[in-house]
Amino acid sequence: MRLCLGKINFIIMGIAALIILIGFILMGGEGSTPEHFNPEVFSTRRTVIAPNICFFGYLLMIVGILVKNSRSKNRDDEPENMKA
């Protein structure tokens, strides 16, 4: 059974998933309660840096899916009886 995506695709997608996870971890933290306002909710790390890291991870995920497999170039060169 052949997969449409190759080893490089899965490596890139794994790195992208880790980057997205890091972005969400950076966004996390304590929130405000009705009794106490937490100004840390509006920190630069949570509102600027972490969303940009997540966005970069999502873009890398798209690249990982769209990267052409080196094996797919050779599939066209196979004889008709060898194609699955």
Tab-separated table of N, CA and C in Angstrom:
chain	number	residue	atom	x	y	z
A	1	MET	N	0.841	-1.180	0.000
A	1	MET	CA	0.000	0.000	0.000
A	1	MET	C	0.885	1.241	0.000
A	2	ARG	N	0.632	2.127	-0.937
A	2	ARG	CA	1.385	3.373	-1.023
A	2	ARG	C	0.562	4.514	-0.459
A	3	LEU	N	1.248	5.392	0.237
A	3	LEU	CA	0.595	6.596	0.748
A	3	LEU	C	0.835	7.736	-0.229
A	4	CYS	N	-0.066	8.679	-0.236
A	4	CYS	CA	0.089	9.832	-1.129
A	4	CYS	C	1.202	10.752	-0.654
A	5	LEU	N	1.416	10.774	0.649
A	5	LEU	CA	2.445	11.632	1.220
A	5	LEU	C	3.669	10.795	1.565
A	6	GLY	N	4.839	11.394	1.388
A	6	GLY	CA	6.077	10.684	1.663
A	6	GLY	C	6.629	11.001	3.040
A	7	LYS	N	7.802	10.497	3.286
A	7	LYS	CA	8.456	10.664	4.588
A	7	LYS	C	8.726	12.139	4.883
A	8	ILE	N	9.182	12.872	3.881
A	8	ILE	CA	9.484	14.296	4.065
A	8	ILE	C	8.208	15.058	4.424
A	9	ASN	N	7.099	14.720	3.796
A	9	ASN	CA	5.824	15.375	4.105
A	9	ASN	C	5.458	15.194	5.571
A	10	PHE	N	5.601	13.961	6.060
A	10	PHE	CA	5.244	13.692	7.450
A	10	PHE	C	6.200	14.374	8.423
A	11	ILE	N	7.467	14.486	8.064
A	11	ILE	CA	8.425	15.193	8.925
A	11	ILE	C	8.058	16.665	9.006
A	12	ILE	N	7.782	17.285	7.874
A	12	ILE	CA	7.408	18.705	7.859
A	12	ILE	C	6.111	18.919	8.632
A	13	MET	N	5.135	18.030	8.453
A	13	MET	CA	3.862	18.178	9.162
A	13	MET	C	4.037	17.967	10.657
A	14	GLY	N	4.946	17.087	11.073
A	14	GLY	CA	5.218	16.899	12.494
A	14	GLY	C	5.861	18.125	13.116
A	15	ILE	N	6.807	18.725	12.403
A	15	ILE	CA	7.438	19.960	12.884
A	15	ILE	C	6.402	21.069	12.973
A	16	ALA	N	5.518	21.153	11.982
A	16	ALA	CA	4.464	22.176	12.002
A	16	ALA	C	3.529	21.971	13.183
A	17	ALA	N	3.182	20.718	13.480
A	17	ALA	CA	2.300	20.444	14.621
A	17	ALA	C	2.971	20.855	15.924
A	18	LEU	N	4.277	20.623	16.056
A	18	LEU	CA	4.995	21.055	17.261
A	18	LEU	C	5.018	22.571	17.383
A	19	ILE	N	5.208	23.264	16.270
A	19	ILE	CA	5.218	24.731	16.294
A	19	ILE	C	3.847	25.260	16.697
A	20	ILE	N	2.785	24.670	16.180
A	20	ILE	CA	1.434	25.090	16.550
A	20	ILE	C	1.194	24.842	18.032
A	21	LEU	N	1.634	23.696	18.526
A	21	LEU	CA	1.476	23.377	19.944
A	21	LEU	C	2.234	24.369	20.821
A	22	ILE	N	3.441	24.736	20.423
A	22	ILE	CA	4.215	25.733	21.175
A	22	ILE	C	3.478	27.059	21.188
A	23	GLY	N	2.891	27.447	20.064
A	23	GLY	CA	2.128	28.693	20.007
A	23	GLY	C	0.948	28.687	20.960
A	24	PHE	N	0.221	27.566	21.018
A	24	PHE	CA	-0.917	27.489	21.930
A	24	PHE	C	-0.471	27.474	23.389
A	25	ILE	N	0.657	26.850	23.676
A	25	ILE	CA	1.181	26.867	25.042
A	25	ILE	C	1.555	28.284	25.442
A	26	LEU	N	2.167	29.038	24.509
A	26	LEU	CA	2.525	30.426	24.809
A	26	LEU	C	1.296	31.307	25.019
A	27	MET	N	0.188	30.968	24.383
A	27	MET	CA	-1.045	31.737	24.560
A	27	MET	C	-1.707	31.468	25.890
A	28	GLY	N	-1.420	30.330	26.480
A	28	GLY	CA	-2.090	29.930	27.709
A	28	GLY	C	-1.648	30.751	28.915
A	29	GLY	N	-2.408	30.605	29.973
A	29	GLY	CA	-2.099	31.280	31.225
A	29	GLY	C	-3.366	31.577	31.994
A	30	GLU	N	-3.180	32.205	33.122
A	30	GLU	CA	-4.335	32.549	33.949
A	30	GLU	C	-5.149	33.660	33.315
A	31	GLY	N	-6.421	33.562	33.491
A	31	GLY	CA	-7.316	34.589	32.992
A	31	GLY	C	-7.745	35.523	34.104
A	32	SER	N	-8.629	36.413	33.786
A	32	SER	CA	-9.185	37.328	34.778
A	32	SER	C	-10.425	36.699	35.403
A	33	THR	N	-10.684	37.093	36.639
A	33	THR	CA	-11.895	36.669	37.331
A	33	THR	C	-12.737	37.906	37.609
A	34	PRO	N	-13.992	37.720	37.969
A	34	PRO	CA	-14.808	38.902	38.293
A	34	PRO	C	-14.260	39.713	39.483
A	35	GLU	N	-13.521	39.043	40.361
A	35	GLU	CA	-12.972	39.741	41.521
A	35	GLU	C	-11.631	40.407	41.241
A	36	HIS	N	-10.884	39.856	40.289
A	36	HIS	CA	-9.515	40.354	40.049
A	36	HIS	C	-9.243	40.422	38.550
A	37	PHE	N	-8.772	41.583	38.098
A	37	PHE	CA	-8.389	41.759	36.696
A	37	PHE	C	-6.912	41.406	36.557
A	38	ASN	N	-6.600	40.542	35.604
A	38	ASN	CA	-5.222	40.147	35.346
A	38	ASN	C	-4.737	40.864	34.090
A	39	PRO	N	-3.851	41.865	34.227
A	39	PRO	CA	-3.375	42.589	33.036
A	39	PRO	C	-2.483	41.730	32.136
A	40	GLU	N	-2.030	40.599	32.631
A	40	GLU	CA	-1.181	39.704	31.843
A	40	GLU	C	-1.938	39.112	30.645
A	41	VAL	N	-3.272	39.178	30.672
A	41	VAL	CA	-4.083	38.671	29.561
A	41	VAL	C	-3.742	39.413	28.265
A	42	PHE	N	-3.390	40.661	28.358
A	42	PHE	CA	-3.100	41.484	27.186
A	42	PHE	C	-1.606	41.667	26.950
A	43	SER	N	-0.785	40.715	27.402
A	43	SER	CA	0.663	40.830	27.207
A	43	SER	C	1.022	40.615	25.735
A	44	THR	N	2.180	41.100	25.368
A	44	THR	CA	2.653	40.962	23.986
A	44	THR	C	2.838	39.497	23.614
A	45	ARG	N	3.275	38.696	24.560
A	45	ARG	CA	3.480	37.277	24.286
A	45	ARG	C	2.175	36.606	23.896
A	46	ARG	N	1.096	36.933	24.587
A	46	ARG	CA	-0.193	36.280	24.331
A	46	ARG	C	-0.942	36.856	23.129
A	47	THR	N	-0.761	38.118	22.849
A	47	THR	CA	-1.569	38.750	21.799
A	47	THR	C	-0.844	38.918	20.467
A	48	VAL	N	0.500	38.848	20.477
A	48	VAL	CA	1.238	39.078	19.235
A	48	VAL	C	2.125	37.888	18.881
A	49	ILE	N	2.990	37.497	19.792
A	49	ILE	CA	4.006	36.493	19.484
A	49	ILE	C	3.374	35.114	19.271
A	50	ALA	N	2.570	34.658	20.215
A	50	ALA	CA	1.979	33.313	20.120
A	50	ALA	C	1.065	33.148	18.900
A	51	PRO	N	0.178	34.094	18.595
A	51	PRO	CA	-0.629	33.912	17.375
A	51	PRO	C	0.207	33.876	16.093
A	52	ASN	N	1.289	34.664	16.056
A	52	ASN	CA	2.159	34.624	14.875
A	52	ASN	C	2.881	33.291	14.764
A	53	ILE	N	3.286	32.710	15.884
A	53	ILE	CA	3.913	31.393	15.863
A	53	ILE	C	2.917	30.350	15.361
A	54	CYS	N	1.686	30.411	15.840
A	54	CYS	CA	0.653	29.471	15.367
A	54	CYS	C	0.399	29.644	13.875
A	55	PHE	N	0.318	30.875	13.416
A	55	PHE	CA	0.088	31.142	11.992
A	55	PHE	C	1.216	30.559	11.149
A	56	PHE	N	2.465	30.738	11.600
A	56	PHE	CA	3.601	30.164	10.889
A	56	PHE	C	3.500	28.642	10.868
A	57	GLY	N	3.064	28.045	11.970
A	57	GLY	CA	2.889	26.594	12.016
A	57	GLY	C	1.839	26.115	11.037
A	58	TYR	N	0.722	26.849	10.935
A	58	TYR	CA	-0.322	26.467	9.979
A	58	TYR	C	0.170	26.600	8.535
A	59	LEU	N	0.936	27.643	8.255
A	59	LEU	CA	1.501	27.786	6.907
A	59	LEU	C	2.460	26.645	6.599
A	60	LEU	N	3.279	26.269	7.584
A	60	LEU	CA	4.210	25.164	7.393
A	60	LEU	C	3.457	23.844	7.193
A	61	MET	N	2.321	23.695	7.845
A	61	MET	CA	1.504	22.494	7.661
A	61	MET	C	1.008	22.414	6.215
A	62	ILE	N	0.584	23.538	5.662
A	62	ILE	CA	0.132	23.574	4.266
A	62	ILE	C	1.286	23.223	3.335
A	63	VAL	N	2.466	23.774	3.616
A	63	VAL	CA	3.639	23.453	2.799
A	63	VAL	C	3.948	21.966	2.897
A	64	GLY	N	3.856	21.402	4.105
A	64	GLY	CA	4.115	19.981	4.279
A	64	GLY	C	3.165	19.100	3.493
A	65	ILE	N	1.943	19.540	3.335
A	65	ILE	CA	0.974	18.768	2.562
A	65	ILE	C	1.217	18.930	1.056
A	66	LEU	N	1.610	20.114	0.632
A	66	LEU	CA	1.736	20.395	-0.796
A	66	LEU	C	3.083	20.040	-1.409
A	67	VAL	N	4.095	19.766	-0.582
A	67	VAL	CA	5.422	19.438	-1.125
A	67	VAL	C	5.312	18.182	-1.972
A	68	LYS	N	5.877	18.256	-3.158
A	68	LYS	CA	5.797	17.125	-4.090
A	68	LYS	C	6.738	16.020	-3.630
A	69	ASN	N	6.250	14.822	-3.681
A	69	ASN	CA	6.995	13.650	-3.273
A	69	ASN	C	7.990	13.273	-4.360
A	70	SER	N	9.210	12.910	-3.987
A	70	SER	CA	10.206	12.536	-5.000
A	70	SER	C	9.828	11.224	-5.670
A	71	ARG	N	9.115	10.339	-4.952
A	71	ARG	CA	8.687	9.074	-5.545
A	71	ARG	C	7.594	9.274	-6.584
A	72	SER	N	6.793	10.319	-6.434
A	72	SER	CA	5.692	10.514	-7.376
A	72	SER	C	6.204	10.888	-8.762
A	73	LYS	N	7.400	11.460	-8.847
A	73	LYS	CA	7.980	11.761	-10.150
A	73	LYS	C	8.335	10.477	-10.885
A	74	ASN	N	8.778	9.483	-10.136
A	74	ASN	CA	9.188	8.221	-10.744
A	74	ASN	C	8.010	7.330	-11.084
A	75	ARG	N	6.844	7.582	-10.534
A	75	ARG	CA	5.675	6.747	-10.822
A	75	ARG	C	5.287	6.806	-12.292
A	76	ASP	N	5.472	7.942	-12.924
A	76	ASP	CA	5.100	8.085	-14.329
A	76	ASP	C	6.042	7.289	-15.235
A	77	ASP	N	7.235	6.978	-14.743
A	77	ASP	CA	8.200	6.239	-15.548
A	77	ASP	C	8.002	4.732	-15.460
A	78	GLU	N	7.161	4.257	-14.543
A	78	GLU	CA	6.938	2.824	-14.374
A	78	GLU	C	6.130	2.273	-15.546
A	79	PRO	N	6.386	1.032	-15.913
A	79	PRO	CA	5.552	0.406	-16.949
A	79	PRO	C	4.121	0.248	-16.463
A	80	GLU	N	3.192	0.118	-17.399
A	80	GLU	CA	1.768	0.038	-17.066
A	80	GLU	C	1.439	-1.146	-16.181
A	81	ASN	N	2.091	-2.266	-16.391
A	81	ASN	CA	1.777	-3.453	-15.610
A	81	ASN	C	2.323	-3.384	-14.189
A	82	MET	N	3.212	-2.435	-13.878
A	82	MET	CA	3.802	-2.308	-12.551
A	82	MET	C	3.048	-1.302	-11.684
A	83	LYS	N	2.213	-0.476	-12.277
A	83	LYS	CA	1.473	0.521	-11.508
A	83	LYS	C	0.397	-0.129	-10.682
A	84	ALA	N	0.233	0.378	-9.446
A	84	ALA	CA	-0.790	-0.180	-8.570
A	84	ALA	C	-2.043	0.645	-8.582
